[in-house]
Amino acid sequence: MGSAAQPANTRKRTYAILVALVLGVVSGLAVHSFLPAYVHDAEQIASLLTGLFLRLIRMVIAPLVFATLVSGIGKLGDDTLVLRVGGRVLLWFICMSFLSLIIGLVAANVLRPGAGFSAPLPSDISSLKHPFQPIDFILHIVPTSILDSMARNDILQIVVFSVLFGLSLPAAGKAGKTMLAWSEELSHIMLRMTDMVMVLAPLAVFGSIMGSLAHSGIDILIQFGRFLLEFYSTIMAQWVVLTGLAFCVLGPRLKPLIKNLVQPVLLGFSTASSESAYPLLLEKLEESGVPARIAGFVLPLGYSFNLDGSIMFQSFGAIFIAQAYGIHLPWSQQILMVLVMMLSSKGIAGVPRASLVTLVAVLPQFGLPESGIALILGIDHFLDMARTATNVLGNGYAAAVSAKWEGVLSDGPAEDTV
């Protein structure tokens, strides 16, 4: 694909996703308001469109993560270099996670989104219960079978295996060089496959939005309008803080990076799926001058440890539930809750509805009723859209910052782009 054709193609994709988003809103509201008899049919169509796309994306995630990580570590070569890059980016992840929790905590205390809510009767949320057990989490990190991990798309376990595999290549001599070349070729192929799959992205966006609004209508958005407005305002404030910190490291290079991140962020927002945006995010980072060896190393780690939007929701959601039930939490307890969430949020990579799962695990530890999650369940899809977009943005910034720290962030597309 020529460099002249690439921007035009990118614009077409972005416009197609935006058009699909608008059509999804209009169609969903029309079905809910004027064709209530066809709501079930609309949901079925939405489920097919979204499900097909997400299955195709999940199909390429495991081999793509493996190939990009192994080739990235293989190109880094020196073990000390891998540790330096990994150590720096993990420190960035920890700082961003802590900052995100504080933003959610302060915003919830200032905006008081739960004030005036009358909590509904407890609903059955047993399926969300997933208490955080440190020992189980540590054991879970190490896969018993890489094939099983790939079959389940357990990113964290794939990351561990791929890092060890990549670090083993230099010791294997000629065979290691062959495997490094093979993994590079595999990443080429998987990214080309991704390009083919991304043709269906607008259909998935249309289905996701249309199905949600056909089922719930605009009433649920109006009912929870204040909460949604305050949550989205907090997300915007978080974006400003993340962008400001990224600018401190990247300087003028941030502007073209943001331009390239628009499409993966928009895709993540529309589908409420971080997985759907991963391959596109990898491609756009390379176009922004982040070498494949850095992006392929940082992004899988980020998808396990750097979910800025999901983490911010932990503190915001917990304080919202406390306010909705009229429970006062002193600041000492709130700070302790932030520290607990810092740990528990690292143990839910790959868990469906991860933000709710972690929230349910933490609430009882601070005297907050688990039934409070019922207040959020109805609008969680719309919350998840914003959380996912923030996760994608945060990981995009992290990869670029890591490349800048290593002195390999180029002005145009990265030389080792695939």
CSV table of N, CA and C in Angstrom, one decimal, residues 104-199:
chain,number,residue,atom,x,y,z
A,104,GLY,N,-10.7,9.4,39.2
A,104,GLY,CA,-12.1,8.8,39.4
A,104,GLY,C,-12.6,9.1,40.8
A,105,LEU,N,-11.7,9.0,41.8
A,105,LEU,CA,-12.0,9.3,43.2
A,105,LEU,C,-12.4,10.7,43.4
A,106,VAL,N,-11.5,11.6,43.0
A,106,VAL,CA,-11.8,13.1,43.2
A,106,VAL,C,-13.0,13.5,42.4
A,107,ALA,N,-13.2,13.1,41.2
A,107,ALA,CA,-14.4,13.5,40.4
A,107,ALA,C,-15.7,13.0,41.0
A,108,ALA,N,-15.7,11.8,41.6
A,108,ALA,CA,-16.9,11.3,42.2
A,108,ALA,C,-17.2,12.0,43.5
A,109,ASN,N,-16.2,12.5,44.2
A,109,ASN,CA,-16.5,13.2,45.4
A,109,ASN,C,-16.9,14.7,45.1
A,110,VAL,N,-16.4,15.2,44.0
A,110,VAL,CA,-16.8,16.6,43.6
A,110,VAL,C,-18.2,16.6,42.9
A,111,LEU,N,-18.4,15.7,42.0
A,111,LEU,CA,-19.6,15.7,41.2
A,111,LEU,C,-20.8,15.0,41.9
A,112,ARG,N,-20.5,14.1,42.8
A,112,ARG,CA,-21.5,13.4,43.6
A,112,ARG,C,-22.6,12.8,42.7
A,113,PRO,N,-22.2,11.9,41.8
A,113,PRO,CA,-23.1,11.3,40.8
A,113,PRO,C,-24.2,10.4,41.5
A,114,GLY,N,-23.9,9.9,42.7
A,114,GLY,CA,-24.9,9.0,43.3
A,114,GLY,C,-25.9,9.7,44.2
A,115,ALA,N,-25.7,11.0,44.4
A,115,ALA,CA,-26.6,11.8,45.2
A,115,ALA,C,-28.0,11.8,44.6
A,116,GLY,N,-29.0,11.5,45.4
A,116,GLY,CA,-30.4,11.6,44.9
A,116,GLY,C,-30.9,10.3,44.3
A,117,PHE,N,-30.0,9.3,44.2
A,117,PHE,CA,-30.5,8.0,43.6
A,117,PHE,C,-31.2,7.2,44.7
A,118,SER,N,-32.3,6.5,44.3
A,118,SER,CA,-32.9,5.6,45.2
A,118,SER,C,-32.5,4.2,44.7
A,119,ALA,N,-31.7,3.5,45.5
A,119,ALA,CA,-31.2,2.2,45.1
A,119,ALA,C,-32.3,1.2,44.8
A,120,PRO,N,-32.3,0.4,43.7
A,120,PRO,CA,-33.3,-0.6,43.5
A,120,PRO,C,-33.1,-1.8,44.4
A,121,LEU,N,-34.1,-2.7,44.3
A,121,LEU,CA,-33.9,-4.0,45.0
A,121,LEU,C,-32.7,-4.7,44.5
A,122,PRO,N,-32.0,-5.5,45.3
A,122,PRO,CA,-30.9,-6.3,44.8
A,122,PRO,C,-31.3,-7.2,43.7
A,123,SER,N,-30.4,-7.3,42.7
A,123,SER,CA,-30.7,-8.3,41.6
A,123,SER,C,-29.6,-9.4,41.6
A,124,ASP,N,-29.9,-10.4,40.9
A,124,ASP,CA,-28.9,-11.5,40.9
A,124,ASP,C,-27.7,-11.2,40.1
A,125,ILE,N,-26.6,-11.0,40.8
A,125,ILE,CA,-25.3,-10.7,40.1
A,125,ILE,C,-24.3,-11.7,40.5
A,126,SER,N,-24.7,-12.9,40.8
A,126,SER,CA,-23.8,-13.9,41.2
A,126,SER,C,-22.8,-14.2,40.1
A,127,SER,N,-23.2,-14.1,38.9
A,127,SER,CA,-22.3,-14.4,37.8
A,127,SER,C,-21.1,-13.5,37.7
A,128,LEU,N,-21.2,-12.3,38.4
A,128,LEU,CA,-20.1,-11.3,38.3
A,128,LEU,C,-19.1,-11.5,39.4
A,129,LYS,N,-19.4,-12.4,40.4
A,129,LYS,CA,-18.6,-12.5,41.6
A,129,LYS,C,-17.2,-13.2,41.2
A,130,HIS,N,-16.2,-12.5,41.5
A,130,HIS,CA,-14.9,-13.0,41.1
A,130,HIS,C,-13.8,-12.4,42.1
A,131,PRO,N,-13.9,-12.8,43.3
A,131,PRO,CA,-13.0,-12.2,44.4
A,131,PRO,C,-11.5,-12.4,44.0
A,132,PHE,N,-10.8,-11.3,44.3
A,132,PHE,CA,-9.4,-11.3,43.9
A,132,PHE,C,-8.6,-12.1,44.9
A,133,GLN,N,-7.9,-13.1,44.5
A,133,GLN,CA,-7.0,-13.9,45.3
A,133,GLN,C,-5.6,-13.8,44.8
A,134,PRO,N,-4.7,-13.1,45.5
A,134,PRO,CA,-3.3,-12.9,45.0
A,134,PRO,C,-2.6,-14.2,44.6
A,135,ILE,N,-2.7,-15.2,45.4
A,135,ILE,CA,-2.0,-16.5,45.0
A,135,ILE,C,-2.5,-17.0,43.7
A,136,ASP,N,-3.9,-17.0,43.6
A,136,ASP,CA,-4.5,-17.5,42.3
A,136,ASP,C,-4.0,-16.7,41.1
A,137,PHE,N,-3.9,-15.4,41.4
A,137,PHE,CA,-3.5,-14.5,40.3
A,137,PHE,C,-2.1,-14.8,39.8
A,138,ILE,N,-1.2,-15.0,40.8
A,138,ILE,CA,0.2,-15.2,40.5
A,138,ILE,C,0.3,-16.6,39.8
A,139,LEU,N,-0.4,-17.6,40.2
A,139,LEU,CA,-0.4,-18.9,39.6
A,139,LEU,C,-0.9,-18.8,38.2
A,140,HIS,N,-2.0,-18.0,38.0
A,140,HIS,CA,-2.7,-17.8,36.7
A,140,HIS,C,-1.8,-17.2,35.7
A,141,ILE,N,-0.8,-16.4,36.1
A,141,ILE,CA,0.1,-15.7,35.2
A,141,ILE,C,0.8,-16.7,34.3
A,142,VAL,N,1.2,-17.8,34.9
A,142,VAL,CA,2.0,-18.8,34.1
A,142,VAL,C,1.1,-19.9,33.5
A,143,PRO,N,1.2,-20.0,32.2
A,143,PRO,CA,0.3,-20.9,31.5
A,143,PRO,C,0.7,-22.4,31.7
A,144,THR,N,-0.3,-23.3,31.9
A,144,THR,CA,0.1,-24.7,31.9
A,144,THR,C,0.2,-25.3,30.5
A,145,SER,N,-0.5,-24.6,29.6
A,145,SER,CA,-0.4,-25.0,28.1
A,145,SER,C,-0.5,-23.7,27.3
A,146,ILE,N,0.4,-23.4,26.4
A,146,ILE,CA,0.3,-22.2,25.6
A,146,ILE,C,-0.8,-22.4,24.6
A,147,LEU,N,-1.1,-23.6,24.2
A,147,LEU,CA,-2.2,-23.9,23.2
A,147,LEU,C,-3.5,-23.5,23.9
A,148,ASP,N,-3.7,-23.9,25.2
A,148,ASP,CA,-4.9,-23.6,25.9
A,148,ASP,C,-5.0,-22.1,26.1
A,149,SER,N,-3.9,-21.4,26.4
A,149,SER,CA,-4.0,-20.0,26.6
A,149,SER,C,-4.4,-19.3,25.3
A,150,MET,N,-3.8,-19.7,24.2
A,150,MET,CA,-4.2,-19.2,22.9
A,150,MET,C,-5.6,-19.4,22.5
A,151,ALA,N,-6.1,-20.6,22.9
A,151,ALA,CA,-7.5,-21.0,22.6
A,151,ALA,C,-8.5,-20.1,23.3
A,152,ARG,N,-8.0,-19.7,24.6
A,152,ARG,CA,-8.9,-18.8,25.4
A,152,ARG,C,-8.6,-17.3,25.2
A,153,ASN,N,-7.6,-17.0,24.3
A,153,ASN,CA,-7.1,-15.6,24.2
A,153,ASN,C,-6.7,-15.0,25.5
A,154,ASP,N,-6.1,-15.7,26.3
A,154,ASP,CA,-5.6,-15.2,27.6
A,154,ASP,C,-4.3,-14.4,27.4
A,155,ILE,N,-4.5,-13.1,27.2
A,155,ILE,CA,-3.3,-12.3,26.8
A,155,ILE,C,-2.2,-12.3,27.7
A,156,LEU,N,-2.5,-12.3,29.0
A,156,LEU,CA,-1.4,-12.3,30.1
A,156,LEU,C,-0.6,-13.5,30.0
A,157,GLN,N,-1.2,-14.7,29.8
A,157,GLN,CA,-0.4,-15.9,29.7
A,157,GLN,C,0.4,-16.0,28.4
A,158,ILE,N,-0.2,-15.5,27.3
A,158,ILE,CA,0.5,-15.5,26.0
A,158,ILE,C,1.7,-14.6,26.1
A,159,VAL,N,1.5,-13.4,26.8
A,159,VAL,CA,2.7,-12.5,27.0
A,159,VAL,C,3.8,-13.2,27.8
A,160,VAL,N,3.5,-13.9,28.8
A,160,VAL,CA,4.5,-14.6,29.6
A,160,VAL,C,5.3,-15.6,28.8
A,161,PHE,N,4.6,-16.4,28.0
A,161,PHE,CA,5.2,-17.4,27.2
A,161,PHE,C,6.0,-16.8,26.1
A,162,SER,N,5.5,-15.7,25.5
A,162,SER,CA,6.1,-15.1,24.3
A,162,SER,C,7.4,-14.4,24.8
A,163,VAL,N,7.4,-13.7,26.0
A,163,VAL,CA,8.6,-13.1,26.5
A,163,VAL,C,9.7,-14.1,26.7
A,164,LEU,N,9.3,-15.2,27.4
A,164,LEU,CA,10.3,-16.2,27.7
A,164,LEU,C,10.9,-16.9,26.4
A,165,PHE,N,10.0,-17.0,25.4
A,165,PHE,CA,10.3,-17.6,24.1
A,165,PHE,C,11.3,-16.7,23.4
A,166,GLY,N,11.0,-15.4,23.4
A,166,GLY,CA,11.8,-14.4,22.7
A,166,GLY,C,13.2,-14.3,23.4
A,167,LEU,N,13.2,-14.3,24.7
A,167,LEU,CA,14.5,-14.3,25.4
A,167,LEU,C,15.4,-15.5,25.2
A,168,SER,N,14.7,-16.6,24.8
A,168,SER,CA,15.5,-17.9,24.6
A,168,SER,C,16.1,-17.9,23.2
A,169,LEU,N,15.7,-17.0,22.3
A,169,LEU,CA,16.2,-17.1,20.9
A,169,LEU,C,17.7,-16.9,20.8
A,170,PRO,N,18.3,-16.0,21.4
A,170,PRO,CA,19.8,-15.8,21.2
A,170,PRO,C,20.6,-17.0,21.6
A,171,ALA,N,20.1,-17.8,22.7
A,171,ALA,CA,20.8,-18.9,23.1
A,171,ALA,C,20.7,-20.1,22.2
A,172,ALA,N,19.7,-20.0,21.2
A,172,ALA,CA,19.5,-21.1,20.3
A,172,ALA,C,20.3,-21.0,19.0
A,173,GLY,N,21.1,-20.0,18.9
A,173,GLY,CA,22.0,-19.9,17.7
A,173,GLY,C,21.3,-19.7,16.4
A,174,LYS,N,21.7,-20.6,15.5
A,174,LYS,CA,21.1,-20.5,14.1
A,174,LYS,C,19.6,-20.7,14.2
A,175,ALA,N,19.1,-21.7,15.0
A,175,ALA,CA,17.7,-22.0,15.1
A,175,ALA,C,16.9,-20.8,15.6
A,176,GLY,N,17.6,-20.0,16.5
A,176,GLY,CA,16.9,-18.8,17.1
A,176,GLY,C,16.8,-17.8,16.0
A,177,LYS,N,17.8,-17.6,15.1
A,177,LYS,CA,17.7,-16.6,14.0
A,177,LYS,C,16.6,-17.0,13.1
A,178,THR,N,16.4,-18.3,12.8
A,178,THR,CA,15.4,-18.8,11.9
A,178,THR,C,14.0,-18.5,12.5
A,179,MET,N,13.8,-18.8,13.8
A,179,MET,CA,12.6,-18.6,14.5
A,179,MET,C,12.2,-17.1,14.5
A,180,LEU,N,13.3,-16.2,14.7
A,180,LEU,CA,13.1,-14.8,14.7
A,180,LEU,C,12.5,-14.3,13.3
A,181,ALA,N,13.2,-14.8,12.3
A,181,ALA,CA,12.7,-14.5,10.9
A,181,ALA,C,11.3,-15.0,10.7
A,182,TRP,N,11.0,-16.2,11.2
A,182,TRP,CA,9.7,-16.8,11.0
A,182,TRP,C,8.6,-15.9,11.7
A,183,SER,N,8.9,-15.5,13.0
A,183,SER,CA,8.0,-14.7,13.7
A,183,SER,C,7.7,-13.4,13.1
A,184,GLU,N,8.8,-12.8,12.4
A,184,GLU,CA,8.6,-11.5,11.7
A,184,GLU,C,7.7,-11.7,10.5
A,185,GLU,N,7.9,-12.8,9.8
A,185,GLU,CA,7.0,-13.1,8.6
A,185,GLU,C,5.6,-13.3,9.1
A,186,LEU,N,5.4,-14.0,10.2
A,186,LEU,CA,4.1,-14.3,10.8
A,186,LEU,C,3.4,-13.0,11.1
A,187,SER,N,4.1,-12.1,11.7
A,187,SER,CA,3.5,-10.8,12.1
A,187,SER,C,3.0,-10.0,10.8
A,188,HIS,N,3.8,-10.1,9.7
A,188,HIS,CA,3.4,-9.5,8.4
A,188,HIS,C,2.1,-10.1,8.0
A,189,ILE,N,2.0,-11.4,8.0
A,189,ILE,CA,0.8,-12.1,7.5
A,189,ILE,C,-0.4,-11.8,8.4
A,190,MET,N,-0.2,-11.8,9.7
A,190,MET,CA,-1.4,-11.5,10.6
A,190,MET,C,-1.9,-10.1,10.4
A,191,LEU,N,-1.0,-9.2,10.2
A,191,LEU,CA,-1.4,-7.8,10.0
A,191,LEU,C,-2.2,-7.6,8.7
A,192,ARG,N,-1.8,-8.4,7.6
A,192,ARG,CA,-2.5,-8.4,6.4
A,192,ARG,C,-3.9,-9.0,6.6
A,193,MET,N,-3.9,-10.1,7.3
A,193,MET,CA,-5.2,-10.7,7.7
A,193,MET,C,-6.1,-9.7,8.4
A,194,THR,N,-5.5,-8.9,9.3
A,194,THR,CA,-6.3,-7.9,10.0
A,194,THR,C,-6.9,-6.9,9.1
A,195,ASP,N,-6.1,-6.5,8.1
A,195,ASP,CA,-6.6,-5.5,7.1
A,195,ASP,C,-7.9,-6.1,6.4
A,196,MET,N,-7.9,-7.4,6.1
A,196,MET,CA,-9.0,-8.0,5.5
A,196,MET,C,-10.2,-8.0,6.5
A,197,VAL,N,-10.0,-8.3,7.7
A,197,VAL,CA,-11.1,-8.3,8.7
A,197,VAL,C,-11.6,-6.9,9.0
A,198,MET,N,-10.8,-5.9,8.9
A,198,MET,CA,-11.2,-4.6,9.3
A,198,MET,C,-12.2,-4.0,8.3
A,199,VAL,N,-12.4,-4.6,7.1
A,199,VAL,CA,-13.4,-4.2,6.2
A,199,VAL,C,-14.8,-4.3,6.8
